[in-house]
Coordinates of C-alpha atoms in Angstrom, one line a residue:
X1 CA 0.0 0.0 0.0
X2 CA 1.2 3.0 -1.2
X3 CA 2.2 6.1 2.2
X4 CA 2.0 9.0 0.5
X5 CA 2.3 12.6 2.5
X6 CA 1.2 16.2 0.6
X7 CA 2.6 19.5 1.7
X8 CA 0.2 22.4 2.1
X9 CA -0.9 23.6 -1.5
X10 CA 1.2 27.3 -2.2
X11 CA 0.8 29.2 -5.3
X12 CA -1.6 26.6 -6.9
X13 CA 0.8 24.1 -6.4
X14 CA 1.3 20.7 -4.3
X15 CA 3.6 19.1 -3.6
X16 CA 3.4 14.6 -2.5
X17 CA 6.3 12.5 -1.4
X18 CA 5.3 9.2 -2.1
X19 CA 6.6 5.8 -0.9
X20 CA 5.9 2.2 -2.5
X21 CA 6.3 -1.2 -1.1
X22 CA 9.3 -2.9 -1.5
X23 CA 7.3 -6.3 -2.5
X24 CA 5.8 -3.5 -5.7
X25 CA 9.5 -2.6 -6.0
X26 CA 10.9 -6.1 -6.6
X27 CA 7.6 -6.8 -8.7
X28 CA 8.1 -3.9 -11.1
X29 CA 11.7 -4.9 -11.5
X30 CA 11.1 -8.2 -12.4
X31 CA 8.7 -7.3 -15.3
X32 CA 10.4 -5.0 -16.5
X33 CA 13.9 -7.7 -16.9
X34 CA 11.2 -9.7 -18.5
X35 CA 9.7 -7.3 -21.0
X36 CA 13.4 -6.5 -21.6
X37 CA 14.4 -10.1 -22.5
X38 CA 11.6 -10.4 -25.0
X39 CA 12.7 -7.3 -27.0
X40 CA 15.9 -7.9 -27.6
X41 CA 17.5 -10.9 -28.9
X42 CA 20.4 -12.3 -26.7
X43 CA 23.0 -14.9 -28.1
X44 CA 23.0 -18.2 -26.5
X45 CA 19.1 -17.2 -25.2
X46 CA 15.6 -17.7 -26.8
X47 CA 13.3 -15.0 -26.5
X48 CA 12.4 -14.1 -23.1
X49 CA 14.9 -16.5 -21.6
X50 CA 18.3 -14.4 -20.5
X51 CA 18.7 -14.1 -17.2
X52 CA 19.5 -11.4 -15.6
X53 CA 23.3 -10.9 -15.5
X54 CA 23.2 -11.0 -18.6
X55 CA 20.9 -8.4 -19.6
X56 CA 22.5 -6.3 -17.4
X57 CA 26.0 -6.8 -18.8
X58 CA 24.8 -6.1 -22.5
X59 CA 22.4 -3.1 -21.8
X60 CA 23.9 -2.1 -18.7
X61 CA 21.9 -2.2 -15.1
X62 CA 20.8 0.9 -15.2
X63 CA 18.4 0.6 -18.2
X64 CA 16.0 -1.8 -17.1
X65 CA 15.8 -0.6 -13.5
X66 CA 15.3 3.1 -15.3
X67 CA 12.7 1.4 -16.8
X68 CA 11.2 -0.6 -13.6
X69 CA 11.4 3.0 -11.7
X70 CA 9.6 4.3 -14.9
X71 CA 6.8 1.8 -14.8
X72 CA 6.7 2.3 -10.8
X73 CA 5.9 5.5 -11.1
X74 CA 3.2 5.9 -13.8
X75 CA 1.6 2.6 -12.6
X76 CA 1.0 4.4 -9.5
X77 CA 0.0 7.8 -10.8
X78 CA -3.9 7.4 -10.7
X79 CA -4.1 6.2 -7.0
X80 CA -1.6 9.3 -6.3
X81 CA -4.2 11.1 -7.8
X82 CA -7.3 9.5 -6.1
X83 CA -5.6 9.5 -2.8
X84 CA -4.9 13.3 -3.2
X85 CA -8.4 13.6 -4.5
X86 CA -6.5 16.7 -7.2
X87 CA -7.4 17.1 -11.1
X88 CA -3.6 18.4 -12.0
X89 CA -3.7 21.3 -14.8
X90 CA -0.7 19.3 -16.5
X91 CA 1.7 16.1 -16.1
X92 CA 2.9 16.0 -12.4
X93 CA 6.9 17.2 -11.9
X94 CA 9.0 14.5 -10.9
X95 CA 11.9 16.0 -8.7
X96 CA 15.1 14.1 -8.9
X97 CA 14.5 10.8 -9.6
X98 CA 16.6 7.9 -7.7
X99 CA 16.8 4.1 -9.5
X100 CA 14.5 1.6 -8.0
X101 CA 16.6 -0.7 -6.0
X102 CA 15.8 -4.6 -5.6
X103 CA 14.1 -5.4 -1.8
X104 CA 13.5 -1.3 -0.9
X105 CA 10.8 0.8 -0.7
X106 CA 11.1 3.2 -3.4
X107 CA 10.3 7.0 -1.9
X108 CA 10.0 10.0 -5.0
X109 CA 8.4 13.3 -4.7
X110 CA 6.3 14.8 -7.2
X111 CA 4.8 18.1 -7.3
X112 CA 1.2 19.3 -9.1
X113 CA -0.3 22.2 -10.6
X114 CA -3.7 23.0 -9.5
X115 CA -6.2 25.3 -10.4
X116 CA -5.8 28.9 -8.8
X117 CA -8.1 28.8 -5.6
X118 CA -9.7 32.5 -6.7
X119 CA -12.1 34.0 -4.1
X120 CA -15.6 35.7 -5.1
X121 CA -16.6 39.1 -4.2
X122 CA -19.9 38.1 -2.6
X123 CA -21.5 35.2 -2.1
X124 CA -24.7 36.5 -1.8
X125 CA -27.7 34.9 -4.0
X126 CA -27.5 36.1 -7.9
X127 CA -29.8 38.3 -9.5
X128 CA -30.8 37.8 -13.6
X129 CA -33.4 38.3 -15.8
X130 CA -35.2 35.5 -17.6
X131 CA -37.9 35.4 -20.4
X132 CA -41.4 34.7 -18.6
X133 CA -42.1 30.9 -18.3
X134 CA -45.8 32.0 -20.1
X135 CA -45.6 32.8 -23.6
X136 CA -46.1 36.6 -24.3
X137 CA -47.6 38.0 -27.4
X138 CA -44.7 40.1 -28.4
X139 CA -42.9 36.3 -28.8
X140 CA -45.7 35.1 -31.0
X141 CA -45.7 38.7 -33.0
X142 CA -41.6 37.9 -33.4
X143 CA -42.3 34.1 -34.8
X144 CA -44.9 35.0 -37.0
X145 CA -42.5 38.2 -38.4
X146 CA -40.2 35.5 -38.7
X147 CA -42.5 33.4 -40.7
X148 CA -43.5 36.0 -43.2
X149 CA -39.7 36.9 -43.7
X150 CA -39.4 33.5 -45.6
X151 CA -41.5 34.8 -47.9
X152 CA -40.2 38.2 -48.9
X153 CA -39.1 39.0 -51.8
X154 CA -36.7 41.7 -53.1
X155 CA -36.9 44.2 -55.6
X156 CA -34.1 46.0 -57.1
X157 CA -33.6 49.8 -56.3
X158 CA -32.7 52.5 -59.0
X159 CA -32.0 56.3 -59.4
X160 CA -31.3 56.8 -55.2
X161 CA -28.7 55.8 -53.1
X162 CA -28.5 53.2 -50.3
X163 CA -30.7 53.7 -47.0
X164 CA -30.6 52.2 -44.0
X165 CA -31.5 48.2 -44.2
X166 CA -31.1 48.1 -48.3
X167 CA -29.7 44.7 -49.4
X168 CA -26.5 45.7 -51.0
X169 CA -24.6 43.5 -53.3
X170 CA -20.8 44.6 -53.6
X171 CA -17.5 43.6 -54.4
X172 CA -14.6 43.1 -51.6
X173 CA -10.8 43.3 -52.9
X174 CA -8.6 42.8 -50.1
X175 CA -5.9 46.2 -50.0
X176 CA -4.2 45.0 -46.9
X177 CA -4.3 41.9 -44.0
X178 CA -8.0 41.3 -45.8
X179 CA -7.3 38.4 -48.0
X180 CA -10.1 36.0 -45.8
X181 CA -12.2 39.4 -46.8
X182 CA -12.5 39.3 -50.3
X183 CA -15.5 38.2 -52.1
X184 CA -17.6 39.3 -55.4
X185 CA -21.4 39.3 -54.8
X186 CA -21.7 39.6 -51.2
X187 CA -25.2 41.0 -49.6
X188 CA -24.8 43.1 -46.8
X189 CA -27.4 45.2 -45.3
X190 CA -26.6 48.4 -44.9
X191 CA -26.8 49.8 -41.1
X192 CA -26.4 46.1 -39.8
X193 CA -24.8 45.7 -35.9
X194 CA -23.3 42.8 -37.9
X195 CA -21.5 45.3 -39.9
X196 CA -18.4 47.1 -38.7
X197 CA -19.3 50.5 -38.7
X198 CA -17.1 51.8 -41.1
X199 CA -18.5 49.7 -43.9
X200 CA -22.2 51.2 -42.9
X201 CA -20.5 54.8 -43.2
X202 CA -19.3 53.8 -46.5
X203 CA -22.3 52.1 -47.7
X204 CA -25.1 54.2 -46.6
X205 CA -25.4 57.0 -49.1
X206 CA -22.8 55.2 -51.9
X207 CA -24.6 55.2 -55.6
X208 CA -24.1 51.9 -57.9
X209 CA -20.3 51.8 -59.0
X210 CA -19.3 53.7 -56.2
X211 CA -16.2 52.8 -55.0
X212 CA -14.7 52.7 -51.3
X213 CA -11.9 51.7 -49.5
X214 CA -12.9 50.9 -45.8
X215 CA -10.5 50.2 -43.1
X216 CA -11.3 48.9 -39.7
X217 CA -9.9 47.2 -36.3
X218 CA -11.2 43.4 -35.6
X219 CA -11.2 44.0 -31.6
X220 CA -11.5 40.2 -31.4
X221 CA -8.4 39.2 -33.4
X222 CA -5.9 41.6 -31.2
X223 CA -6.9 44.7 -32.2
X224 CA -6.1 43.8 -36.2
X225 CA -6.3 46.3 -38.5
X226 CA -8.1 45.7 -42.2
X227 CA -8.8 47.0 -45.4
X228 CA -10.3 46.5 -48.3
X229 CA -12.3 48.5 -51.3
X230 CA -15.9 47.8 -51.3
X231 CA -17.8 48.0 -55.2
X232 CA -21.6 48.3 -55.0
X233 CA -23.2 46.3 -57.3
X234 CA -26.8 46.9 -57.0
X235 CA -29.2 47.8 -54.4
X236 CA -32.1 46.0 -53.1
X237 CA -35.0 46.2 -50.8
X238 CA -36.7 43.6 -49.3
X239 CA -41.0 43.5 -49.4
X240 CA -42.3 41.4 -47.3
X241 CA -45.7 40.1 -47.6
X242 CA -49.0 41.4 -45.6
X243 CA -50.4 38.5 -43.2
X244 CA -53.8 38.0 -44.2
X245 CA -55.8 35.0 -44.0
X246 CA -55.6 33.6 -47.1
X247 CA -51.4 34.4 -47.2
X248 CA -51.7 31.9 -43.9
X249 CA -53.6 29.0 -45.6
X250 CA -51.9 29.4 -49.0
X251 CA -48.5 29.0 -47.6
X252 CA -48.7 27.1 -44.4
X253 CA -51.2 25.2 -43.9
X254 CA -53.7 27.4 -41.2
X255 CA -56.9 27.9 -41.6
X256 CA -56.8 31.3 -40.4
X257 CA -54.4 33.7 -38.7
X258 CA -55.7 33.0 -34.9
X259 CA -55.4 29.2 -35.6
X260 CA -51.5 29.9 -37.3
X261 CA -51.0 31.9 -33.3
X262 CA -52.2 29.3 -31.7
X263 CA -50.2 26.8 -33.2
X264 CA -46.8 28.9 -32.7
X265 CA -47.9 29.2 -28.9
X266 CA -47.8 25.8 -28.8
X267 CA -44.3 25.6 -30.4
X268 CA -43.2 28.2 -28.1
X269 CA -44.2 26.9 -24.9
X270 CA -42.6 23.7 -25.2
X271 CA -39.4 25.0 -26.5
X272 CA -39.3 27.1 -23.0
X273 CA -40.4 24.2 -21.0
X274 CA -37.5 22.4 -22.6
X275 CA -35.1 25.2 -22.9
X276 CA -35.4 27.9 -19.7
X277 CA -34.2 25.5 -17.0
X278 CA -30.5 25.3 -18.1
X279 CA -30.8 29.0 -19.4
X280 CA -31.4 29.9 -16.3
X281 CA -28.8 27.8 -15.1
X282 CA -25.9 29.3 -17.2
X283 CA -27.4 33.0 -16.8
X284 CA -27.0 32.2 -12.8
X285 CA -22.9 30.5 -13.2
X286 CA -22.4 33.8 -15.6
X287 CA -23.1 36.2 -12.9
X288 CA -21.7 34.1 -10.1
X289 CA -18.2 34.0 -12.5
X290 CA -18.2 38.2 -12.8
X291 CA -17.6 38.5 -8.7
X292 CA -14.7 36.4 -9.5
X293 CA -11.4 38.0 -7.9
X294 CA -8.8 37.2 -10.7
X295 CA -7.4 39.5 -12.7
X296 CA -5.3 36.9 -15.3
X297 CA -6.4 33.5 -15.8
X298 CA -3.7 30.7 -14.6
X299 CA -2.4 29.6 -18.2
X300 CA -2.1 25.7 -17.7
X301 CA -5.7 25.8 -16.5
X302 CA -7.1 28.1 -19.8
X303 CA -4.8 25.6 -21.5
X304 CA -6.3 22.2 -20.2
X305 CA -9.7 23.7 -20.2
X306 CA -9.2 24.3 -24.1
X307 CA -7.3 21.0 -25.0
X308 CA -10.3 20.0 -23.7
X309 CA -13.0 21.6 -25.9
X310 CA -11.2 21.0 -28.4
X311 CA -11.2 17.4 -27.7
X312 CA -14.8 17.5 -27.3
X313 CA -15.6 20.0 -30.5
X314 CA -14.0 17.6 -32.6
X315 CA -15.3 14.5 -31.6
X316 CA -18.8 16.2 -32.4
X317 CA -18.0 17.0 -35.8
X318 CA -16.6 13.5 -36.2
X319 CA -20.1 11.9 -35.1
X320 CA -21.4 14.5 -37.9
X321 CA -19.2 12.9 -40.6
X322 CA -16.9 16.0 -40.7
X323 CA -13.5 17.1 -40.2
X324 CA -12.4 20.7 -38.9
X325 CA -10.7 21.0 -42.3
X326 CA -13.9 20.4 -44.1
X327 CA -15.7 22.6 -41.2
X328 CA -13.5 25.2 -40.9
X329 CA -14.5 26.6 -44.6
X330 CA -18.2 26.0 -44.2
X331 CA -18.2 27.7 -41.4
X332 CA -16.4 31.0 -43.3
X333 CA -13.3 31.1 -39.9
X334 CA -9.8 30.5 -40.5
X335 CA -8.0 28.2 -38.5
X336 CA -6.3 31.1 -36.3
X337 CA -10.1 32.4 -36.1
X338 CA -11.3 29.7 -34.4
X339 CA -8.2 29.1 -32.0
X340 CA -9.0 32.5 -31.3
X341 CA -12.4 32.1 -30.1
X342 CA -11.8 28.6 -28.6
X343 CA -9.2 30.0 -26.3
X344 CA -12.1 33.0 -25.4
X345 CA -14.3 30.2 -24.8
X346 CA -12.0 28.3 -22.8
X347 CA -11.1 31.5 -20.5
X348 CA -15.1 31.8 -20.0
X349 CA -15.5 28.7 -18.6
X350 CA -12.6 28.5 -16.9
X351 CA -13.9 31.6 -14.9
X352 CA -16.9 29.5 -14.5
X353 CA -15.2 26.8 -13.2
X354 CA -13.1 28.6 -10.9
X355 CA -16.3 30.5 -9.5
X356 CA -18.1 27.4 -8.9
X357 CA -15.7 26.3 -6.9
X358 CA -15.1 29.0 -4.6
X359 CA -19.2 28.1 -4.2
X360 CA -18.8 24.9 -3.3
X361 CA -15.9 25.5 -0.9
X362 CA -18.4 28.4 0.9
X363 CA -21.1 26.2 1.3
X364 CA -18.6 23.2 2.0
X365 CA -19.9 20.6 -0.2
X366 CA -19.3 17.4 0.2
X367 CA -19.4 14.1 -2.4
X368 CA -20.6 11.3 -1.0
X369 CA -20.9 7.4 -2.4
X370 CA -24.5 7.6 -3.6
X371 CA -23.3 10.6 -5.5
X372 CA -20.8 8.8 -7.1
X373 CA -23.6 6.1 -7.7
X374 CA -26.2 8.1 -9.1
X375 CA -23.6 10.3 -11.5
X376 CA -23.2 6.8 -13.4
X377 CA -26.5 5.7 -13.1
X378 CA -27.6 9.1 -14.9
X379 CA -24.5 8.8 -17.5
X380 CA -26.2 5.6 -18.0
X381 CA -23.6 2.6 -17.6
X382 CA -24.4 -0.3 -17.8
X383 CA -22.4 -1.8 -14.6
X384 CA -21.9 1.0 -12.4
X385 CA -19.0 -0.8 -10.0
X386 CA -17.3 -1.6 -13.0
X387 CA -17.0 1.6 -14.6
X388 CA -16.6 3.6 -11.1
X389 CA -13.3 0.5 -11.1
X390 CA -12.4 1.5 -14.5
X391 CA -12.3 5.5 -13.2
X392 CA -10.2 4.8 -9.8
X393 CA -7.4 2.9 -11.9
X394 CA -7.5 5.6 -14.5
X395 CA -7.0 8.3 -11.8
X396 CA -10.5 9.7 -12.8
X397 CA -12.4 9.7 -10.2
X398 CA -11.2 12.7 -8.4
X399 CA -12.7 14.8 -11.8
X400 CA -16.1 13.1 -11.0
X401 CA -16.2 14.5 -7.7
X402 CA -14.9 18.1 -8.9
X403 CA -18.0 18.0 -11.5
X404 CA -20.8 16.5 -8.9
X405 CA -19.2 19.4 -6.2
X406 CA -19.9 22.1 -9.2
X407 CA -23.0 20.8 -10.2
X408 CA -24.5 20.5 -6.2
X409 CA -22.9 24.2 -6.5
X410 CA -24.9 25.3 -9.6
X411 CA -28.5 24.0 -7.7
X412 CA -27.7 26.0 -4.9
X413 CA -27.2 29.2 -7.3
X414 CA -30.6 28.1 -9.2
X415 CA -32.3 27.8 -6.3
X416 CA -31.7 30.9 -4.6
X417 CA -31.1 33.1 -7.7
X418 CA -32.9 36.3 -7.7
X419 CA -34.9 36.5 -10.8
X420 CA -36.5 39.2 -12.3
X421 CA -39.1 38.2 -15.7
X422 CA -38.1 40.4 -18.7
X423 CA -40.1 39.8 -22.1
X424 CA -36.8 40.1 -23.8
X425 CA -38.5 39.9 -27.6
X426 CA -40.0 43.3 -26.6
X427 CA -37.5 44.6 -25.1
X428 CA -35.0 44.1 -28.4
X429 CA -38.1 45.3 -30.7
X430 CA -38.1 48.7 -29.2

C-alpha cells in the first residue's frame, strides 16, 4: 500500500512525497527484466529467456531498472491522484528521480499544478433576468415576423442611393491583411450591428459603381487592423408580404391567422419548457463567475480547459461525418479564427469553473458514495462498479467528484437566484 504525504498547497501548487512497497519494488523490477528479454535478442538465449546478468551486462543495469522505476511511477500515478483527491492542470513534476533498488521501498516526490483557488466578491444569492415561463404576445408577433420573412421577396432599387436596411450587393478586394475578406457578390445590409461601422458609413449613401476603401480594427483578433475597397453592385430592398388569412392557408397550412397563433404558442411553450431551466442555469454561473477576484487567468488551466473543448468540439463533428478541415471553410473562420475564439471560450468557462468552486468551498460541499452512484446511473452505464473501477485505476475519479461538487454548486445558485421576468423579444423590438 502506497504512504504518500502532501505539503500544504502554495501558489496553486502541491507538492506529495510518495513511498511504494518494497514487495511492488521487486515486482516492477522483475517485469520489467522480462519485457526486456523479449525485446531484444540475446545470443545463446531464446526469446524471453536471458537471465539477468546477462541483460545487465549487454544493456547495462541501469536501463532496465530506469525502466522498472519508470513503470513504478506511472503505474501508481492514478491512486496518487485519487488519494490526493486533485485534477492536475498538467503532467505531475517528478523532482530528482533515484533508481528503484531490488528489496527497498522506493520513496520519490512529485509536485502538481492545481487550479488557482480564486475567491468571489460576494456570495450572496444572484440576480438575472429571464424570459417569462408563459408565452407573451410580443414572442408570438416575433415568430410570426419571422415566418412571413421566408417569404419576402426583393426588388431592385434604382436612381437613389443606399438607406438604411437596403440589401447591398458589392464587391470586396482585399488592399491589406483582408485576404479571408475578399468576395464578389456579397449582400450586406446596410446599417447592420453585424457590420463594422465603417462599412455602414461607407455604404449608406454610396450610388451603384461607387467605390470605397474601408478600413477597420477586428477588436477580437488583437486589435487587427483591415482593409479593403468595397464596389456596390446593386441595391435591393426587401418587401415582405401582408399577413392576411388567405397568405396563412396558402403558404402554411392554417386555416386562419388565430389558428397559425395558436399553433406557434404551442411551439413556443414547449421549447421554453425544454429550454429555460439550463438558461437559467448558465445565466446564474455567468453572474456568479463576474464577482470572481482574478485578474489573469492561470495559463495551464485556460490551457487544459481548451485542449479539452477542443477534444470534445472535434469529436462532435466527427459523429457529424466531418473534419475541422472540411468545417473550418463552411463555417467561413480561418483556423487562427477559431483558435481564437476557442481560447475566449475556454477563459469563460474557466472563470466559470473557478467561480463554482469558490461556491462549493463556501457552502462546503461534500461528495458522497451515492453521489458517485447516481452520476453513473444518470450517464447511463451499464455496470456501475465496474466503470466507477475502471475511473479509480484511471485516476479519474477525483474529476467526477470536482463535476458533482460544481453541479451541487450550480442547484444551490438556481435555487436561490434572484430573478427578475423580462419579455426580452419586446425589449429588443423597441
Amino acid at each position: 500500500m502506497l504512504n504518500i504525504t502532501a505539503s500544504d498547497v502554495k501558489d496553486a501548487k502541491l507538492t506529495a512525497t510518495v513511498t511504494i512497497p518494497a514487495a511492488d519494488v521487486d515486482a516492477a523490477i522483475k517485469k520489467a527484466y522480462k519485457d526486456t528479454a523479449k525485446k531484444y535478442r540475446f545470443p545463446g538465449f531464446r526469446a524471453g529467456k536471458a537471465p539477468r546478468p546477462v541483460i545487465d551486462s549487454a544493456l547495462g543495469a541501469e536501463a532496465t531498472l530506469a525502466q522498472a522505476t519508470n513503470d513504478l511511477i506511472a503505474t501508481n500515478e492514478p491512486a496518487v491522484l485519487n488519494e490526493l483527491d486533485i485534477v492536475p492542470t498538467k503532467n505531475g513534476d517528478y523532482k530528482e528521480l533515484d533508481l528503484a533498488k531490488d528489496h527497498e521501498d522506493y520513496t520519490y516526490t512529485v509536485e502538481f499544478s492545481l487550479r488557482p483557488a480564486a475567491e468571489l466578491s460576494s456570495f450572496d444569492a444572484v440576480e438575472i433576468e429571464m424570459p417569462p415561463a408563459e408565452v407573451t404576445e410580443s414572442e408570438i408577433n416575433n415568430q410570426v415576423e419571422m415566418l412571413l420573412n421566408y417569404r419576402a421577396t426583393f426588388e431592385d432599387v434604382e436612381g437613389r442611393a443606399v438607406e438604411a436596411d437596403d440589401y447591398v450587393t458589392v464587391d470586396l478586394k482585399a488592399v491589406e491583411n483582408a485576404d479571408n475578406f475578399a468576395a464578389e457578390g456579397r449582400m450586406l445590409i446596410a446599417g447592420s450591428d453585424s457590420n463594422p461601422k465603417e462599412f455602414n458609413e461607407a455604404l449608406i449613401g454610396a450610388n451603384v459603381d461607387d467605390v470605397k476603401t474601408v478600413t477597420w480594427t477586428d477588436e477580437v483578433e488583437e486589435a487587427e487592423t483591415h482593409t479593403v475597397e468595397v464596389t456596390v453592385k446593386g441595391i435591393k430592398v426587401r418587401n415582405t408580404p401582408e399577413l392576411t388569412d388567405e397568405l396563412v392557408k396558402s403558404d402554411f397550412g392554417f386555416d386562419s391567422i388565430d389558428a397559425m397563433r395558436d399553433a406557434i404558442k404551442i411551439e413556443i411553450e414547449q421549447d421554453k419548457a425544454s429550454r429555460l431551466p439550463a438558461e437559467k442555469e448558465n445565466r446564474c454561473v455567468s453572474a456568479l463567475a463576474e464577482r470572481l477576484q482574478l485578474d489573469e487567468m492561470d495559463a495551464d488551466y485556460e490551457q487544459s480547459v481548451f485542449e479539452e473543448l477542443g477534444q470534445n468540439f472535434l469529436s462532435n463533428l466527427a459523429a457529424r461525418g466531418m473534419t475541422l478541415d472540411t468545417w473550418l471553410p463552411a463555417s467561413g473562420l480561418t483556423m487562427e479564427q477559431f483558435i481564437g475564439d476557442l481560447h475566449k471560450q475556454a477563459n469563460d468557462v474557466a472563470r466559470e469553473s473557478l467561480a463554482l468552486d469558490a461556491l462549493a468551498r463556501e457552502l462546503k460541499i461534500e461528495v458522497t458514495e451515492d453521489d458517485i452512484n447516481a452520476e453513473f446511473e444518470k450517464a447511463g452505464v451499464k455496470d456501475v462498479e465496474a466503470s466507477k473501477a475502471e475511473f479509480i485505476a484511471d485516476g479519474r475519479m477525483p474529476a467526477v467528484r470536482e463535476s458533482i461538487r460544481r453541479s451541487k454548486a450550480v442547484d444551490h445558485l438556481v435555487e436561490n437566484a434572484k430573478v427578475t421576468e423580462v419579455d426580452e423579444t419586446a425589449k429588443d423590438a423597441e
